Short mmCIF file of C-alpha atoms in Angstrom, two decimals:
data_model
loop_
_atom_site.label_atom_id
_atom_site.label_comp_id
_atom_site.label_asym_id
_atom_site.label_seq_id
_atom_site.Cartn_x
_atom_site.Cartn_y
_atom_site.Cartn_z
CA UNK D 247 0.00 0.00 0.00
CA UNK D 248 1.28 3.46 -0.90
CA UNK D 249 2.30 5.70 1.98
CA UNK D 250 -0.10 8.63 2.41
CA UNK D 251 1.26 12.02 3.52
CA UNK D 252 -1.49 13.97 5.28
CA UNK D 253 -0.97 17.67 5.98
CA UNK D 254 -4.26 18.67 7.63
CA UNK D 255 -7.42 17.35 9.27
CA UNK D 256 -9.15 16.78 5.93
CA UNK D 257 -6.26 14.64 4.66
CA UNK D 258 -6.38 12.57 7.83
CA UNK D 259 -10.11 11.93 7.45
CA UNK D 260 -9.56 10.73 3.87
CA UNK D 261 -6.64 8.50 4.91
CA UNK D 262 -8.41 6.78 7.77
CA UNK D 263 -9.70 3.27 7.21
CA UNK D 264 -11.32 0.73 9.48
CA UNK D 265 -9.69 -1.05 12.38
CA UNK D 266 -7.37 -0.08 15.20
CA UNK D 267 -5.26 3.06 14.70
CA UNK D 268 -1.91 3.63 16.43
CA UNK D 269 -0.14 6.99 16.56
CA UNK D 270 3.62 7.42 16.89
CA UNK D 271 4.28 11.13 17.51
CA UNK D 272 7.76 12.31 16.46
CA UNK D 273 9.65 15.46 15.54
CA UNK D 274 11.32 13.65 12.65
CA UNK D 275 15.02 12.87 12.16
CA UNK D 276 13.96 9.25 12.61
CA UNK D 277 16.43 6.66 13.93
CA UNK D 278 16.36 3.09 15.25
CA UNK D 279 14.63 4.25 18.43
CA UNK D 280 11.74 5.58 16.36
CA UNK D 281 11.70 2.37 14.34
CA UNK D 282 11.21 0.44 17.60
CA UNK D 283 8.17 2.60 18.41
CA UNK D 284 6.71 2.02 14.95
CA UNK D 285 7.25 -1.73 15.25
CA UNK D 286 5.49 -1.83 18.61
CA UNK D 287 2.59 0.09 17.09
CA UNK D 288 2.56 -2.23 14.07
CA UNK D 289 1.98 -5.27 16.30
CA UNK D 290 -1.08 -3.72 17.90
CA UNK D 291 -2.77 -1.79 15.11
CA UNK D 292 -4.33 -2.16 11.69
CA UNK D 293 -3.18 1.32 10.68
CA UNK D 294 -0.06 3.16 11.92
CA UNK D 295 0.12 6.95 11.73
CA UNK D 296 3.49 8.64 12.32
CA UNK D 297 3.36 12.38 12.95
CA UNK D 298 6.41 14.45 11.97
CA UNK D 299 6.19 17.94 13.42
CA UNK D 300 8.89 20.02 15.09
CA UNK D 301 6.75 21.63 17.76
CA UNK D 302 7.75 25.26 18.44
CA UNK D 303 5.78 25.38 21.70
CA UNK D 304 8.16 23.02 23.50
CA UNK D 305 11.32 25.00 22.72
CA UNK D 306 12.49 27.83 24.96
CA UNK D 307 13.80 31.14 23.57
CA UNK D 308 17.44 30.03 23.79
CA UNK D 309 16.94 26.43 22.66
CA UNK D 310 17.63 24.71 19.35
CA UNK D 311 14.32 24.98 17.45
CA UNK D 312 15.90 26.41 14.30
CA UNK D 313 18.80 23.95 14.52
CA UNK D 314 16.72 20.84 15.21
CA UNK D 315 17.38 18.33 12.39
CA UNK D 316 14.77 18.19 9.65
CA UNK D 317 15.20 15.19 7.34
CA UNK D 318 11.73 14.69 5.91
CA UNK D 319 12.63 12.73 2.76
CA UNK D 320 14.79 10.29 4.74
CA UNK D 321 12.01 10.03 7.35
CA UNK D 322 9.54 9.02 4.65
CA UNK D 323 11.93 6.27 3.56
CA UNK D 324 12.03 4.95 7.13
CA UNK D 325 8.24 4.99 7.34
CA UNK D 326 7.89 3.16 4.03
CA UNK D 327 10.39 0.52 5.15
CA UNK D 328 8.43 -0.01 8.38
CA UNK D 329 5.07 -0.34 6.65
CA UNK D 330 3.57 2.90 7.98
CA UNK D 331 0.29 3.74 6.26
CA UNK D 332 0.06 7.49 7.04
CA UNK D 333 2.55 10.24 7.84
CA UNK D 334 0.97 13.37 9.32
CA UNK D 335 3.16 16.36 8.49
CA UNK D 336 1.37 19.61 9.27
CA UNK D 337 2.80 23.10 9.19
CA UNK D 338 2.94 25.26 12.31
CA UNK D 339 0.18 27.42 10.82
CA UNK D 340 -2.02 24.34 10.42
CA UNK D 341 -1.41 23.29 14.01
CA UNK D 342 -1.64 26.68 15.72
CA UNK D 343 -4.01 29.48 14.65
CA UNK D 344 -2.53 32.97 14.98
CA UNK D 345 -5.04 33.92 17.70
CA UNK D 346 -4.41 30.76 19.76
CA UNK D 347 -5.16 31.32 23.47
CA UNK D 348 -5.83 27.95 25.13
CA UNK D 349 -3.07 25.48 26.05
CA UNK D 350 -2.58 22.50 28.35
CA UNK D 351 -0.92 23.03 31.73
CA UNK D 352 1.39 20.26 32.87
CA UNK D 353 0.84 21.18 36.52
CA UNK D 354 3.31 20.66 39.34
CA UNK D 355 4.68 17.46 37.79
CA UNK D 356 5.67 19.47 34.72
CA UNK D 357 7.63 22.02 36.73
CA UNK D 358 10.18 19.69 38.33
CA UNK D 359 13.32 17.91 37.06
CA UNK D 360 13.29 18.44 33.25
CA UNK D 361 10.47 20.95 33.67
CA UNK D 362 12.56 23.02 36.08
CA UNK D 363 15.46 23.04 33.63
CA UNK D 364 13.14 23.95 30.72
CA UNK D 365 10.25 26.08 32.02
CA UNK D 366 7.11 25.71 29.93
CA UNK D 367 8.51 22.76 27.97
CA UNK D 368 5.93 20.23 29.11
CA UNK D 369 3.03 22.64 28.60
CA UNK D 370 4.11 22.75 24.96
CA UNK D 371 4.51 18.97 24.79
CA UNK D 372 1.08 18.22 26.24
CA UNK D 373 -0.61 20.85 24.08
CA UNK D 374 0.74 19.38 20.85
CA UNK D 375 0.09 15.79 21.96
CA UNK D 376 -3.52 16.58 22.83
CA UNK D 377 -3.97 18.26 19.45
CA UNK D 378 -2.47 15.23 17.70
CA UNK D 379 -4.80 12.94 19.63
CA UNK D 380 -7.80 15.04 18.58
CA UNK D 381 -6.70 15.22 14.94
CA UNK D 382 -5.64 11.60 14.42
CA UNK D 383 -8.13 10.02 16.86
CA UNK D 384 -5.94 6.97 17.58
CA UNK D 385 -6.91 4.00 19.70
CA UNK D 386 -3.37 3.84 21.09
CA UNK D 387 -0.16 5.85 21.00
CA UNK D 388 3.47 4.81 21.52
CA UNK D 389 6.16 6.91 23.24
CA UNK D 390 9.75 6.16 24.25
CA UNK D 391 10.88 5.58 27.82
CA UNK D 392 13.96 7.73 27.14
CA UNK D 393 11.67 10.72 27.67
CA UNK D 394 10.44 9.25 30.95
CA UNK D 395 8.93 12.41 32.41
CA UNK D 396 7.17 13.18 29.14
CA UNK D 397 5.71 9.66 29.08
CA UNK D 398 4.54 9.97 32.70
CA UNK D 399 2.89 13.33 32.01
CA UNK D 400 1.11 12.06 28.90
CA UNK D 401 -0.27 9.17 30.92
CA UNK D 402 -1.35 11.66 33.59
CA UNK D 403 -3.08 13.85 30.98
CA UNK D 404 -4.90 10.87 29.50
CA UNK D 405 -6.11 9.84 32.96
CA UNK D 406 -7.02 13.34 34.15
CA UNK D 407 -8.87 14.31 30.96
CA UNK D 408 -10.54 10.91 30.40
CA UNK D 409 -9.06 10.42 26.96
CA UNK D 410 -10.00 7.06 25.38
CA UNK D 411 -6.44 6.27 24.28
CA UNK D 412 -4.07 3.54 25.45
CA UNK D 413 -0.53 4.81 26.06
CA UNK D 414 2.33 2.38 25.46
CA UNK D 415 5.92 2.95 26.56
CA UNK D 416 8.81 1.50 24.58
CA UNK D 417 12.26 0.74 26.05
CA UNK D 418 15.16 3.07 25.33
CA UNK D 419 17.24 1.97 22.34
CA UNK D 420 21.00 2.39 22.75
CA UNK D 421 24.10 2.34 20.61
CA UNK D 422 26.49 -0.59 21.25
CA UNK D 423 28.57 1.73 23.47
CA UNK D 424 25.53 2.52 25.65
CA UNK D 425 24.68 6.00 24.35
CA UNK D 426 20.90 6.46 24.18
CA UNK D 427 19.73 7.10 20.63
CA UNK D 428 18.67 10.68 20.02
CA UNK D 429 18.11 12.84 16.96
CA UNK D 430 20.57 15.28 18.54
CA UNK D 431 23.43 12.74 18.65
CA UNK D 432 24.39 13.74 15.10
CA UNK D 433 25.68 17.04 16.51
CA UNK D 434 28.26 15.34 18.74
CA UNK D 435 31.88 15.43 17.61
CA UNK D 436 33.98 12.31 18.23
CA UNK D 437 35.39 13.90 21.39
CA UNK D 438 31.92 14.99 22.50
CA UNK D 439 30.60 11.50 22.02
CA UNK D 440 33.25 10.03 24.33
CA UNK D 441 32.27 12.56 26.98
CA UNK D 442 28.56 11.83 26.46
CA UNK D 443 29.10 8.17 27.35
CA UNK D 444 29.47 9.32 30.96
CA UNK D 445 25.67 9.66 31.14
CA UNK D 446 24.85 5.99 30.55
CA UNK D 447 27.86 4.85 32.59
CA UNK D 448 26.75 6.99 35.53
CA UNK D 449 23.23 5.61 35.35
CA UNK D 450 24.46 2.01 35.29
CA UNK D 451 26.83 2.62 38.17
CA UNK D 452 24.15 4.34 40.23
CA UNK D 453 21.58 1.62 39.55
CA UNK D 454 24.00 -0.99 40.93
CA UNK D 455 23.90 0.62 44.39
CA UNK D 456 21.37 -0.09 47.15
CA UNK D 457 20.25 3.12 48.84
CA UNK D 458 19.14 6.45 47.37
CA UNK D 459 22.18 8.26 48.80
CA UNK D 460 24.55 5.62 47.40
CA UNK D 461 22.82 5.68 44.01
CA UNK D 462 23.11 9.45 43.70
CA UNK D 463 26.70 9.55 44.98
CA UNK D 464 27.99 6.83 42.66
CA UNK D 465 26.28 8.30 39.61
CA UNK D 466 27.53 11.80 40.46
CA UNK D 467 31.08 10.50 40.85
CA UNK D 468 31.15 9.25 37.26
CA UNK D 469 29.58 12.42 35.94
CA UNK D 470 32.14 14.55 37.78
CA UNK D 471 34.93 12.37 36.35
CA UNK D 472 33.94 13.50 32.85
CA UNK D 473 35.33 16.92 33.71
CA UNK D 474 34.27 20.38 32.52
CA UNK D 475 33.38 19.11 29.03
CA UNK D 476 30.16 17.78 30.57
CA UNK D 477 27.90 20.54 31.90
CA UNK D 478 25.39 18.83 34.21
CA UNK D 479 21.83 20.17 34.34
CA UNK D 480 20.56 17.68 36.90
CA UNK D 481 20.84 14.21 38.36
CA UNK D 482 17.58 13.13 40.00
CA UNK D 483 16.27 9.97 41.63
CA UNK D 484 12.49 10.26 41.47
CA UNK D 485 9.16 8.57 42.00
CA UNK D 486 7.85 7.86 38.46
CA UNK D 487 4.30 8.69 39.56
CA UNK D 488 5.16 12.27 40.57
CA UNK D 489 8.78 12.90 39.54
CA UNK D 490 9.41 14.11 43.06
CA UNK D 491 12.75 13.13 44.64
CA UNK D 492 12.60 9.91 46.67
CA UNK D 493 13.79 9.67 50.29
CA UNK D 494 15.60 6.88 52.11
CA UNK D 495 12.33 5.15 53.05
CA UNK D 496 11.02 4.92 49.49
CA UNK D 497 10.22 1.43 48.18
CA UNK D 498 9.26 0.41 44.67
CA UNK D 499 10.10 1.55 41.16
CA UNK D 500 12.17 4.72 40.83
CA UNK D 501 13.70 6.59 37.89
CA UNK D 502 17.30 7.79 37.91
CA UNK D 503 17.38 10.64 35.39
CA UNK D 504 20.17 12.83 34.08
CA UNK D 505 20.48 15.76 31.69
CA UNK D 506 23.68 17.46 30.59
CA UNK D 507 25.12 19.58 27.83
CA UNK D 508 28.10 18.23 25.91
CA UNK D 509 29.53 20.83 23.59
CA UNK D 510 26.49 22.54 22.07
CA UNK D 511 24.24 19.48 22.45
CA UNK D 512 21.88 18.81 25.34
CA UNK D 513 21.25 15.14 26.13
CA UNK D 514 18.93 13.31 28.52
CA UNK D 515 18.88 9.71 29.73
CA UNK D 516 17.37 7.59 32.50
CA UNK D 517 17.08 4.11 33.94
CA UNK D 518 14.32 2.51 35.98
CA UNK D 519 15.31 0.62 39.12
CA UNK D 520 13.67 -0.88 42.19
CA UNK D 521 14.28 0.44 45.70
CA UNK D 522 13.53 -1.58 48.79
CA UNK D 523 14.80 -4.28 51.10
CA UNK D 524 14.85 -7.05 48.51
CA UNK D 525 17.79 -7.63 46.20
CA UNK D 526 17.23 -6.13 42.77
CA UNK D 527 18.92 -6.45 39.41
CA UNK D 528 21.38 -3.73 38.43
#
């Protein structure tokens, strides 16, 4: 079946056919991590829609909106290879009317950790995701665990607003050296890339410890060892339900999250671990 490129609501209506619809929202520059999301959607749905839209609302005034990679023709090739039926590729004017006034608030959960480092970011994320849900009308949507706080907030929005959509999380896909796949990795020089490996190494080292204090200390030690070439935004050990920092008495699943700038490129990563009295895998 020929891949359909839809650019507005009318195109989406024409492209829709019967059966279960899965949405994979992306900002393009597709890589193996995106392919894994598409494949998970493919298993569950009769029709897969991939959105490709670099969302201006989630970029701050000093962030890399204009620099964000745009590789639409290559992205279409990826979608064809993965059997995607529809690519939704709207313009900013199609998505946001000039007199737009209403947006989604991410609440307290959107103002901590990544939200504290990027004020307003998650308001922009949730606004565009809700619009995509309303336009595409999927039965399910797939997001990557690499953006753990984003995934948690989307699940919170779906629950709070009673949206009839199933949200699936897909594991982080990594390079053989451990670096989490990201569209921004292409901006890393060879030297930058070696520095960036400190993020995944720190997460693994922290996750091998037993207590919250030990986890944070071990991870921070490896990040500090990377030297001044790694500019740390945050290292946080949080409850995945709230993204609030956990204390020594916390038991259950936790997320160890990190964000740092290497050269001109900002990277994020995380691992999920289990805190409590029982032994747990590293």
